[in-house]
mmCIF file of C-alpha atoms and ligand atoms in Angstrom:
data_model
loop_
_atom_site.group_PDB
_atom_site.id
_atom_site.type_symbol
_atom_site.label_atom_id
_atom_site.label_comp_id
_atom_site.label_asym_id
_atom_site.label_seq_id
_atom_site.Cartn_x
_atom_site.Cartn_y
_atom_site.Cartn_z
ATOM 1 C CA MET S 404 -40.057 -38.479 47.108
ATOM 2 C CA SER S 405 -41.481 -36.746 44.121
ATOM 3 C CA ALA S 406 -42.329 -38.473 41.228
ATOM 4 C CA SER S 407 -40.567 -38.330 37.907
ATOM 5 C CA ILE S 408 -43.382 -39.770 35.476
ATOM 6 C CA ILE S 409 -42.769 -40.343 32.163
ATOM 7 C CA VAL S 410 -45.832 -41.340 30.195
ATOM 8 C CA LEU S 411 -45.647 -43.090 26.838
ATOM 9 C CA VAL S 412 -48.508 -40.916 23.880
ATOM 10 C CA GLU S 413 -49.590 -42.767 21.027
ATOM 11 C CA HIS S 414 -50.932 -41.360 17.945
ATOM 12 C CA LEU S 415 -51.808 -42.031 14.207
ATOM 13 C CA LYS S 416 -52.966 -40.821 11.884
ATOM 14 C CA GLY S 417 -52.178 -37.583 13.114
ATOM 15 C CA ASN S 418 -54.675 -38.220 16.392
ATOM 16 C CA ILE S 419 -54.244 -39.046 19.829
ATOM 17 C CA PRO S 420 -55.825 -41.349 21.444
ATOM 18 C CA GLU S 421 -57.599 -40.854 24.480
ATOM 19 C CA ILE S 422 -55.834 -43.398 27.011
ATOM 20 C CA SER S 423 -53.119 -41.255 26.590
ATOM 21 C CA TYR S 424 -54.811 -38.290 27.572
ATOM 22 C CA GLU S 425 -56.449 -40.482 30.212
ATOM 23 C CA MET S 426 -52.429 -41.427 31.769
ATOM 24 C CA LEU S 427 -51.318 -37.867 31.356
ATOM 25 C CA GLY S 428 -54.191 -37.021 33.450
ATOM 26 C CA VAL S 429 -53.661 -39.210 36.251
ATOM 27 C CA ALA S 430 -49.645 -38.828 35.749
ATOM 28 C CA ARG S 431 -50.568 -35.358 37.191
ATOM 29 C CA LYS S 432 -52.091 -35.861 39.460
ATOM 30 C CA ILE S 433 -49.639 -37.676 41.126
ATOM 31 C CA ALA S 434 -46.943 -35.636 40.351
ATOM 32 C CA ASP S 435 -48.872 -32.490 41.484
ATOM 33 C CA ALA S 436 -49.654 -34.579 44.801
ATOM 34 C CA SER S 437 -45.483 -35.522 45.491
ATOM 35 C CA GLY S 438 -44.052 -31.922 44.209
ATOM 36 C CA GLY S 439 -43.090 -34.150 40.695
ATOM 37 C CA LYS S 440 -42.393 -33.977 37.061
ATOM 38 C CA VAL S 441 -44.571 -35.074 34.204
ATOM 39 C CA TYR S 442 -42.550 -36.020 30.874
ATOM 40 C CA ALA S 443 -44.773 -37.231 27.587
ATOM 41 C CA LEU S 444 -41.914 -39.637 25.336
ATOM 42 C CA ILE S 445 -44.276 -38.906 21.840
ATOM 43 C CA ALA S 446 -41.915 -40.005 18.357
ATOM 44 C CA GLY S 447 -42.937 -41.021 15.063
ATOM 45 C CA LYS S 448 -43.730 -38.696 12.031
ATOM 46 C CA GLY S 449 -45.921 -35.637 13.387
ATOM 47 C CA SER S 450 -44.854 -35.517 17.031
ATOM 48 C CA SER S 451 -43.186 -31.465 16.512
ATOM 49 C CA ALA S 452 -47.176 -30.654 15.793
ATOM 50 C CA LEU S 453 -48.875 -33.024 18.257
ATOM 51 C CA ALA S 454 -46.118 -32.400 21.530
ATOM 52 C CA THR S 455 -47.526 -28.500 21.663
ATOM 53 C CA GLY S 456 -50.621 -30.409 22.379
ATOM 54 C CA LEU S 457 -49.523 -32.166 25.806
ATOM 55 C CA GLY S 458 -50.363 -29.118 28.493
ATOM 56 C CA ALA S 459 -50.736 -32.142 31.198
ATOM 57 C CA ALA S 460 -46.866 -32.458 31.090
ATOM 58 C CA ASP S 461 -44.831 -30.076 32.391
ATOM 59 C CA VAL S 462 -41.648 -31.475 29.021
ATOM 60 C CA ALA S 463 -42.535 -33.699 26.448
ATOM 61 C CA LEU S 464 -39.969 -35.868 24.806
ATOM 62 C CA VAL S 465 -39.931 -35.634 20.990
ATOM 63 C CA LEU S 466 -38.553 -38.598 18.987
ATOM 64 C CA GLU S 467 -39.732 -36.628 15.396
ATOM 65 C CA ASP S 468 -38.939 -39.050 12.406
ATOM 66 C CA SER S 469 -40.270 -38.057 9.700
ATOM 67 C CA SER S 470 -39.830 -41.935 8.244
ATOM 68 C CA ALA S 471 -41.498 -43.206 10.878
ATOM 69 C CA ASP S 472 -45.519 -43.504 10.599
ATOM 70 C CA VAL S 473 -45.129 -46.499 13.664
ATOM 71 C CA MET S 474 -42.294 -45.995 15.565
ATOM 72 C CA ASN S 475 -40.554 -49.862 15.363
ATOM 73 C CA ASP S 476 -41.180 -50.925 19.447
ATOM 74 C CA ASP S 477 -37.342 -51.297 20.029
ATOM 75 C CA VAL S 478 -36.256 -48.309 19.563
ATOM 76 C CA LEU S 479 -39.119 -46.689 21.314
ATOM 77 C CA ILE S 480 -38.207 -49.071 24.327
ATOM 78 C CA GLU S 481 -34.879 -47.991 24.001
ATOM 79 C CA ALA S 482 -35.456 -44.286 23.843
ATOM 80 C CA LEU S 483 -37.592 -44.828 26.840
ATOM 81 C CA LYS S 484 -35.058 -46.868 28.619
ATOM 82 C CA GLN S 485 -32.596 -43.556 27.851
ATOM 83 C CA ALA S 486 -35.290 -41.628 29.985
ATOM 84 C CA ILE S 487 -35.363 -43.330 32.739
ATOM 85 C CA ASN S 488 -32.319 -42.549 33.219
ATOM 86 C CA GLU S 489 -32.046 -39.795 32.623
ATOM 87 C CA LYS S 490 -35.227 -38.222 34.574
ATOM 88 C CA GLN S 491 -34.281 -41.236 37.088
ATOM 89 C CA ALA S 492 -38.212 -41.878 36.664
ATOM 90 C CA THR S 493 -40.481 -43.122 39.185
ATOM 91 C CA LEU S 494 -43.347 -44.175 37.163
ATOM 92 C CA VAL S 495 -43.938 -45.177 33.509
ATOM 93 C CA LEU S 496 -47.078 -45.911 31.876
ATOM 94 C CA VAL S 497 -47.741 -47.066 28.704
ATOM 95 C CA GLY S 498 -50.768 -48.468 27.811
ATOM 96 C CA CYS S 499 -53.125 -51.275 27.227
ATOM 97 C CA THR S 500 -53.383 -51.336 23.840
ATOM 98 C CA ASN S 501 -52.976 -52.531 20.096
ATOM 99 C CA ILE S 502 -50.290 -50.458 19.950
ATOM 100 C CA SER S 503 -48.070 -50.525 22.733
ATOM 101 C CA PHE S 504 -49.026 -54.208 24.041
ATOM 102 C CA GLY S 505 -46.280 -55.117 24.704
ATOM 103 C CA ILE S 506 -43.568 -52.424 25.141
ATOM 104 C CA GLY S 507 -44.060 -52.037 28.708
ATOM 105 C CA THR S 508 -42.791 -56.400 29.381
ATOM 106 C CA ARG S 509 -39.781 -55.711 26.951
ATOM 107 C CA LEU S 510 -39.087 -52.234 28.772
ATOM 108 C CA ALA S 511 -39.316 -54.001 32.412
ATOM 109 C CA LEU S 512 -37.001 -56.351 31.121
ATOM 110 C CA ARG S 513 -34.081 -53.890 29.950
ATOM 111 C CA SER S 514 -34.391 -51.563 32.451
ATOM 112 C CA GLY S 515 -35.505 -53.471 35.764
ATOM 113 C CA MET S 516 -37.779 -51.469 36.668
ATOM 114 C CA PRO S 517 -41.162 -54.129 37.989
ATOM 115 C CA PHE S 518 -44.102 -54.110 35.727
ATOM 116 C CA ILE S 519 -47.771 -54.290 36.703
ATOM 117 C CA ASN S 520 -49.490 -54.715 33.382
ATOM 118 C CA TRP S 521 -54.245 -54.089 33.440
ATOM 119 C CA VAL S 522 -53.958 -51.253 35.759
ATOM 120 C CA LYS S 523 -57.272 -50.051 36.437
ATOM 121 C CA ASP S 524 -55.959 -47.830 39.989
ATOM 122 C CA ILE S 525 -53.211 -46.533 41.388
ATOM 123 C CA LYS S 526 -53.992 -45.055 45.411
ATOM 124 C CA THR S 527 -51.437 -43.480 46.515
ATOM 125 C CA THR S 528 -50.386 -42.234 50.221
ATOM 126 C CA GLU S 529 -47.983 -40.336 51.808
ATOM 127 C CA GLY S 530 -46.026 -43.997 52.737
ATOM 128 C CA GLU S 531 -47.087 -45.838 49.886
ATOM 129 C CA MET S 532 -48.717 -46.493 45.657
ATOM 130 C CA VAL S 533 -50.541 -49.350 45.045
ATOM 131 C CA VAL S 534 -51.811 -50.359 42.183
ATOM 132 C CA THR S 535 -54.944 -52.101 41.733
ATOM 133 C CA SER S 536 -54.219 -55.887 38.127
ATOM 134 C CA ALA S 537 -57.481 -56.263 36.890
ATOM 135 C CA LEU S 538 -56.658 -60.017 36.031
ATOM 136 C CA PHE S 539 -58.625 -62.794 34.237
ATOM 137 C CA GLY S 540 -60.429 -60.238 32.034
ATOM 138 C CA GLY S 541 -61.105 -58.108 35.141
ATOM 139 C CA LYS S 542 -62.862 -61.517 37.035
ATOM 140 C CA VAL S 543 -59.524 -60.662 40.483
ATOM 141 C CA LEU S 544 -58.459 -58.120 41.000
ATOM 142 C CA SER S 545 -54.822 -57.645 42.265
ATOM 143 C CA ASP S 546 -53.834 -54.871 44.426
ATOM 144 C CA ILE S 547 -49.627 -54.399 44.514
ATOM 145 C CA VAL S 548 -47.793 -52.165 46.772
ATOM 146 C CA LEU S 549 -44.807 -50.844 44.703
ATOM 147 C CA LYS S 550 -41.731 -50.908 46.087
ATOM 148 C CA ASP S 551 -39.922 -47.747 46.645
ATOM 149 C CA LYS S 552 -42.825 -45.908 43.967
ATOM 150 C CA LYS S 553 -41.431 -47.539 41.417
ATOM 151 C CA GLY S 554 -42.213 -48.790 38.717
ATOM 152 C CA ILE S 555 -43.730 -49.466 34.961
ATOM 153 C CA LEU S 556 -47.671 -49.926 34.645
ATOM 154 C CA GLY S 557 -49.658 -51.402 31.521
ATOM 155 C CA ILE S 558 -53.130 -48.783 31.873
ATOM 156 C CA LEU S 559 -56.214 -49.949 30.736
ATOM 157 C CA SER S 560 -58.087 -47.628 28.721
ATOM 158 C CA GLY S 561 -61.163 -45.706 30.044
ATOM 159 C CA VAL S 562 -60.742 -46.359 33.701
ATOM 160 C CA PHE S 563 -59.157 -42.717 33.895
ATOM 161 C CA PRO S 564 -61.020 -39.142 33.190
ATOM 162 C CA PRO S 565 -59.611 -38.200 29.910
ATOM 163 C CA ASP S 566 -60.250 -34.470 31.077
ATOM 164 C CA ALA S 567 -57.987 -34.164 33.170
ATOM 165 C CA GLY S 568 -55.378 -34.963 31.046
ATOM 166 C CA LYS S 569 -56.612 -32.187 28.373
ATOM 167 C CA ILE S 570 -54.881 -28.900 29.416
ATOM 168 C CA ALA S 571 -54.643 -25.705 27.585
ATOM 169 C CA LYS S 572 -50.951 -24.884 27.935
ATOM 170 C CA GLN S 573 -47.578 -25.464 25.836
ATOM 171 C CA PRO S 574 -45.221 -27.745 27.507
ATOM 172 C CA SER S 575 -40.986 -27.392 27.788
ATOM 173 C CA ILE S 576 -40.405 -29.026 24.437
ATOM 174 C CA GLU S 577 -37.102 -31.730 24.511
ATOM 175 C CA HIS S 578 -36.127 -33.127 21.552
ATOM 176 C CA ILE S 579 -34.509 -36.750 21.284
ATOM 177 C CA ALA S 580 -32.045 -38.259 19.109
ATOM 178 C CA LYS S 581 -33.190 -41.322 17.553
ATOM 179 C CA PRO S 582 -31.143 -44.586 19.417
ATOM 180 C CA GLU S 583 -29.110 -45.928 16.564
ATOM 181 C CA ILE S 584 -30.132 -49.476 17.318
ATOM 182 C CA LYS S 585 -30.597 -52.809 15.403
ATOM 183 C CA SER S 586 -33.485 -54.295 15.722
ATOM 184 C CA LYS S 587 -35.236 -57.491 14.227
ATOM 185 C CA ILE S 588 -38.975 -56.051 14.279
ATOM 186 C CA THR S 589 -40.092 -53.907 10.368
ATOM 187 C CA PHE S 590 -43.348 -51.736 10.105
ATOM 188 C CA ARG S 591 -44.340 -53.298 6.894
ATOM 189 C CA SER S 592 -48.128 -51.374 6.522
ATOM 190 C CA LEU S 593 -51.459 -50.838 8.619
ATOM 191 C CA MET S 594 -54.135 -53.167 8.224
ATOM 192 C CA GLU S 595 -57.278 -51.927 9.083
ATOM 193 C CA PRO S 596 -60.384 -53.687 9.099
ATOM 194 C CA LYS S 597 -62.585 -53.540 5.884
ATOM 195 C CA ALA S 598 -66.183 -52.271 6.407
ATOM 196 C CA GLY S 599 -68.768 -54.311 6.799
ATOM 197 C CA ASP S 600 -72.274 -54.720 6.125
ATOM 198 C CA ILE S 601 -72.740 -52.609 8.430
ATOM 199 C CA ASP S 602 -71.017 -50.482 10.666
ATOM 200 C CA ILE S 603 -71.809 -51.578 14.204
ATOM 201 C CA SER S 604 -70.184 -47.719 15.380
ATOM 202 C CA ARG S 605 -73.435 -46.239 13.826
ATOM 203 C CA MET S 606 -76.423 -47.996 14.989
ATOM 204 C CA ASP S 607 -78.571 -46.852 18.264
ATOM 205 C CA VAL S 608 -79.179 -49.888 18.738
ATOM 206 C CA LEU S 609 -77.048 -52.836 18.574
ATOM 207 C CA VAL S 610 -78.114 -56.413 20.705
ATOM 208 C CA SER S 611 -74.816 -57.845 21.276
ATOM 209 C CA VAL S 612 -74.484 -61.992 22.016
ATOM 210 C CA GLY S 613 -71.753 -62.957 23.452
ATOM 211 C CA ARG S 614 -70.051 -66.282 24.622
ATOM 212 C CA GLY S 615 -73.646 -67.022 26.517
ATOM 213 C CA ILE S 616 -75.910 -67.335 22.852
ATOM 214 C CA GLN S 617 -74.082 -70.382 23.037
ATOM 215 C CA SER S 618 -74.645 -71.816 19.548
ATOM 216 C CA PRO S 619 -74.250 -70.087 15.860
ATOM 217 C CA ASP S 620 -78.146 -71.741 15.836
ATOM 218 C CA ASN S 621 -78.931 -69.502 18.254
ATOM 219 C CA ILE S 622 -77.475 -66.244 16.052
ATOM 220 C CA PRO S 623 -80.666 -65.678 14.332
ATOM 221 C CA LEU S 624 -83.296 -65.045 16.805
ATOM 222 C CA ALA S 625 -80.654 -62.243 17.901
ATOM 223 C CA GLU S 626 -81.262 -61.140 15.039
ATOM 224 C CA GLU S 627 -84.823 -60.747 14.621
ATOM 225 C CA LEU S 628 -84.205 -58.729 18.814
ATOM 226 C CA ALA S 629 -82.486 -56.626 16.629
ATOM 227 C CA ASN S 630 -85.243 -56.261 14.021
ATOM 228 C CA ALA S 631 -88.025 -55.880 16.384
ATOM 229 C CA LEU S 632 -85.375 -52.770 17.711
ATOM 230 C CA GLY S 633 -85.293 -51.438 14.537
ATOM 231 C CA GLY S 634 -80.678 -52.520 15.123
ATOM 232 C CA ALA S 635 -78.144 -54.830 14.207
ATOM 233 C CA VAL S 636 -76.381 -57.732 15.471
ATOM 234 C CA SER S 637 -72.669 -56.657 16.978
ATOM 235 C CA SER S 638 -70.525 -59.847 19.623
ATOM 236 C CA SER S 639 -67.883 -59.926 22.092
ATOM 237 C CA ARG S 640 -64.560 -61.283 21.205
ATOM 238 C CA PRO S 641 -65.358 -65.313 21.768
ATOM 239 C CA VAL S 642 -68.037 -65.316 18.791
ATOM 240 C CA VAL S 643 -65.727 -63.923 16.397
ATOM 241 C CA ASP S 644 -63.394 -65.634 17.308
ATOM 242 C CA GLN S 645 -65.158 -69.179 17.213
ATOM 243 C CA GLY S 646 -65.868 -67.443 13.076
ATOM 244 C CA TRP S 647 -69.788 -67.463 14.570
ATOM 245 C CA LEU S 648 -69.973 -63.509 13.212
ATOM 246 C CA PRO S 649 -67.315 -61.567 11.211
ATOM 247 C CA LEU S 650 -64.690 -59.240 12.509
ATOM 248 C CA THR S 651 -66.881 -55.374 12.161
ATOM 249 C CA ARG S 652 -69.792 -57.051 14.561
ATOM 250 C CA GLN S 653 -66.956 -57.627 17.274
ATOM 251 C CA VAL S 654 -67.172 -54.691 19.516
ATOM 252 C CA GLY S 655 -64.038 -53.964 22.393
ATOM 253 C CA LYS S 656 -59.786 -53.504 22.145
ATOM 254 C CA SER S 657 -59.570 -55.492 19.664
ATOM 255 C CA GLY S 658 -62.622 -54.443 17.688
ATOM 256 C CA MET S 659 -64.770 -51.671 17.416
ATOM 257 C CA ASN S 660 -65.847 -48.678 18.844
ATOM 258 C CA VAL S 661 -69.610 -48.425 19.573
ATOM 259 C CA SER S 662 -71.642 -45.287 21.581
ATOM 260 C CA PRO S 663 -75.339 -46.568 20.137
ATOM 261 C CA GLU S 664 -77.906 -45.397 22.623
ATOM 262 C CA LEU S 665 -79.565 -48.700 23.595
ATOM 263 C CA TYR S 666 -76.861 -51.430 24.307
ATOM 264 C CA LEU S 667 -78.751 -55.362 25.249
ATOM 265 C CA ALA S 668 -76.069 -57.272 26.250
ATOM 266 C CA LEU S 669 -77.190 -61.390 26.116
ATOM 267 C CA GLY S 670 -74.084 -63.442 27.903
ATOM 268 C CA ILE S 671 -71.255 -60.876 27.868
ATOM 269 C CA SER S 672 -69.803 -61.279 30.854
ATOM 270 C CA GLY S 673 -68.621 -57.695 31.065
ATOM 271 C CA ALA S 674 -64.415 -58.172 31.095
ATOM 272 C CA PRO S 675 -62.402 -54.870 30.530
ATOM 273 C CA GLU S 676 -61.335 -55.429 26.669
ATOM 274 C CA HIS S 677 -64.943 -55.362 26.272
ATOM 275 C CA TYR S 678 -66.174 -52.872 28.165
ATOM 276 C CA GLU S 679 -63.277 -50.975 26.575
ATOM 277 C CA GLY S 680 -65.411 -51.062 23.300
ATOM 278 C CA MET S 681 -68.699 -49.826 24.407
ATOM 279 C CA LYS S 682 -68.845 -47.389 27.070
ATOM 280 C CA GLY S 683 -70.262 -45.033 24.994
ATOM 281 C CA ALA S 684 -73.484 -46.612 24.908
ATOM 282 C CA LYS S 685 -76.010 -44.454 26.787
ATOM 283 C CA LEU S 686 -77.945 -47.406 27.493
ATOM 284 C CA VAL S 687 -76.582 -50.898 28.904
ATOM 285 C CA VAL S 688 -79.659 -53.517 29.636
ATOM 286 C CA ALA S 689 -77.719 -56.800 30.969
ATOM 287 C CA ILE S 690 -79.054 -59.964 30.816
ATOM 288 C CA ASN S 691 -76.594 -63.343 32.487
ATOM 289 C CA THR S 692 -77.486 -65.998 34.739
ATOM 290 C CA ASP S 693 -74.609 -64.916 36.524
ATOM 291 C CA PRO S 694 -75.268 -62.790 39.044
ATOM 292 C CA LYS S 695 -72.040 -61.733 39.712
ATOM 293 C CA ALA S 696 -71.245 -60.596 36.083
ATOM 294 C CA PRO S 697 -68.601 -57.975 35.666
ATOM 295 C CA ILE S 698 -70.972 -56.492 33.502
ATOM 296 C CA PHE S 699 -74.052 -56.029 35.780
ATOM 297 C CA ASP S 700 -71.521 -53.221 37.274
ATOM 298 C CA PHE S 701 -71.928 -51.053 34.486
ATOM 299 C CA ALA S 702 -74.959 -51.867 33.133
ATOM 300 C CA HIS S 703 -77.745 -49.607 34.009
ATOM 301 C CA TYR S 704 -80.965 -52.057 34.315
ATOM 302 C CA GLY S 705 -79.883 -56.260 34.361
ATOM 303 C CA ALA S 706 -81.842 -59.619 34.064
ATOM 304 C CA VAL S 707 -80.222 -62.769 35.917
ATOM 305 C CA VAL S 708 -81.671 -65.439 33.300
ATOM 306 C CA ASP S 709 -81.057 -67.747 30.265
ATOM 307 C CA CYS S 710 -80.975 -65.432 27.213
ATOM 308 C CA LEU S 711 -82.144 -67.943 25.348
ATOM 309 C CA GLU S 712 -85.805 -68.401 27.350
ATOM 310 C CA ILE S 713 -85.834 -64.709 27.021
ATOM 311 C CA ILE S 714 -85.043 -63.543 23.395
ATOM 312 C CA GLU S 715 -88.196 -64.590 21.910
ATOM 313 C CA LEU S 716 -90.448 -63.115 24.342
ATOM 314 C CA LEU S 717 -87.991 -59.574 24.295
ATOM 315 C CA LYS S 718 -89.274 -59.411 20.370
ATOM 316 C CA GLU S 719 -92.828 -60.721 21.018
ATOM 317 C CA GLU S 720 -93.379 -57.716 23.522
ATOM 318 C CA ILE S 721 -91.432 -55.292 21.577
ATOM 319 C CA GLN S 722 -93.441 -56.410 17.722
ATOM 320 C CA LYS S 723 -96.776 -56.192 19.837
ATOM 321 C CA ARG S 724 -96.073 -52.625 21.342
ATOM 322 C CA LYS S 725 -94.731 -51.632 18.123
ATOM 323 C CA GLY S 726 -98.090 -53.013 16.067
ATOM 324 C CA THR S 727 -95.793 -54.890 14.006
ATOM 325 C CA GLN S 728 -97.131 -58.761 15.149
HETATM 326 C C1 LIG X 1847 -55.073 -58.017 24.211
HETATM 327 C C2 LIG X 1847 -56.942 -58.492 24.298
HETATM 328 C C3 LIG X 1847 -58.146 -58.143 23.326
HETATM 329 C C4 LIG X 1847 -59.227 -57.845 23.646
HETATM 330 N N1 LIG X 1847 -60.253 -57.702 22.632
HETATM 331 C C5 LIG X 1847 -61.127 -58.363 23.250
HETATM 332 C C6 LIG X 1847 -62.675 -57.107 22.146
HETATM 333 O O1 LIG X 1847 -62.765 -56.582 21.328
HETATM 334 N N2 LIG X 1847 -63.643 -57.850 22.896
HETATM 335 C C7 LIG X 1847 -63.662 -58.814 22.982
HETATM 336 O O2 LIG X 1847 -65.220 -58.295 23.909
HETATM 337 N N3 LIG X 1847 -63.280 -58.898 24.140
HETATM 338 C C8 LIG X 1847 -61.813 -59.076 24.056
HETATM 339 N N4 LIG X 1847 -61.408 -59.644 24.425
HETATM 340 C C9 LIG X 1847 -61.343 -60.927 25.470
HETATM 341 C C10 LIG X 1847 -61.997 -60.513 27.019
HETATM 342 O O3 LIG X 1847 -60.492 -60.839 27.411
HETATM 343 C C11 LIG X 1847 -63.365 -61.560 27.189
HETATM 344 O O4 LIG X 1847 -61.614 -62.553 27.617
HETATM 345 C C12 LIG X 1847 -63.928 -61.240 26.540
HETATM 346 O O5 LIG X 1847 -64.993 -60.094 26.693
HETATM 347 C C13 LIG X 1847 -65.171 -62.669 27.082
HETATM 348 O O6 LIG X 1847 -66.812 -62.947 25.551
HETATM 349 P P1 LIG X 1847 -67.748 -62.849 27.001
HETATM 350 O O7 LIG X 1847 -68.453 -62.469 27.522
HETATM 351 O O8 LIG X 1847 -68.561 -63.475 25.653
HETATM 352 O O9 LIG X 1847 -67.335 -63.996 27.243
HETATM 353 P P2 LIG X 1847 -67.356 -64.374 28.716
HETATM 354 O O10 LIG X 1847 -66.345 -64.367 29.234
HETATM 355 O O11 LIG X 1847 -67.147 -66.817 28.445
HETATM 356 O O12 LIG X 1847 -68.647 -64.909 29.053
HETATM 357 C C14 LIG X 1847 -69.996 -65.073 29.022
HETATM 358 C C15 LIG X 1847 -71.232 -64.939 29.883
HETATM 359 O O13 LIG X 1847 -72.275 -65.509 29.290
HETATM 360 C C16 LIG X 1847 -73.078 -65.139 30.907
HETATM 361 N N5 LIG X 1847 -74.152 -67.708 30.350
HETATM 362 C C17 LIG X 1847 -73.658 -68.539 30.089
HETATM 363 N N6 LIG X 1847 -74.455 -68.995 29.851
HETATM 364 C C18 LIG X 1847 -75.725 -67.641 29.812
HETATM 365 C C19 LIG X 1847 -77.575 -68.089 29.135
HETATM 366 N N7 LIG X 1847 -77.819 -68.971 28.256
HETATM 367 N N8 LIG X 1847 -77.626 -66.845 29.347
HETATM 368 C C20 LIG X 1847 -77.240 -65.900 29.468
HETATM 369 N N9 LIG X 1847 -76.221 -65.508 29.999
HETATM 370 C C21 LIG X 1847 -75.032 -66.546 30.120
HETATM 371 C C22 LIG X 1847 -71.565 -66.431 31.315
HETATM 372 O O14 LIG X 1847 -72.252 -66.128 33.169
HETATM 373 C C23 LIG X 1847 -70.612 -65.041 31.206
HETATM 374 O O15 LIG X 1847 -70.654 -63.979 32.284
HETATM 375 C C24 LIG X 1847 -59.652 -59.617 24.463
HETATM 376 C C25 LIG X 1847 -58.626 -59.716 25.700
HETATM 377 C C26 LIG X 1847 -57.592 -59.581 25.569
HETATM 378 C C27 LIG X 1847 -56.690 -60.039 26.040
#
């Protein structure tokens, strides 16, 4: 059976994020293998102009709405549902992102298709399609066989190559009407994080602390190490959630994207949501007491040791080598 795949393409302030290209790339691969088609559904203000660049799709389904900087979720879900019926879609791909999160679940309820979230791999064979879902922050990987190769998939950011979704040709454009539905959701305004004292996205060196740092009293130790390295302190989300550091220091899906020359992770497990924000780091050094921590899967260097035992030693060694001690 040939695949008919709908990709929900996100955009904000005229930019299409990498996750949309990642999904288009993997959709293209699956469609090509089965002689199928890829449809890119894009909605809201400026969609018509952006749609012309979605060359990995055969057809761009465009819901232009000059009044919607951010398209209403209920309208999007209804548009997707109609497109599923019209195009006899076998797969729908939506991003596990702040913009699209929640759409897959509700679309599944309204369309009757099964939904799998946190997807980090899709394997297709002649006989079946197996989807790998990363549960509990990546600690459990679950392989699910899609019945009749049909389903709605919430795709994790950073797991498929975006370049595969950037094809320099123009898709056919099909304009779709805005569904007339009543929604209880009203978009008021976009709230963006205020710039903090330090912009961690511009730092060359980050000493990043996770729950393993154990207490706010230990943050100054990390700051001293960061100073010795000429960098700044960033963190995982639990550290921010507990109020130990401001939101401006959070790396990850709901924080900042960083791409330093050195990312020194102290007591960070390496959950997919954290990885999403630091995957651009050139060199990752991880210190963790758990040899099975997922961060060791992508760190370039690692040490299985209590970070509190090593911070002071590291700082002294760096100061000694720099001649600042
Ligand atoms: C929608 C959504 C958005 C999210 N956004 C983000 C985000 O933006 N950023 C983010 O970081 N997370 C985010 N998360 C949370 C994410 O799933 C993880 O829960 C989080 O990243 C875990 O943080 P952590 O590694 O500090 O803590 P844990 O997972 O608890 O890991 C702590 C690690 O420290 C190690 N450790 C303990 N003691 C020591 C010690 N003394 N020395 C060395 N190592 C030690 C442990 O072995 C463990 O690996 C999000 C989750 C969701 C659902």
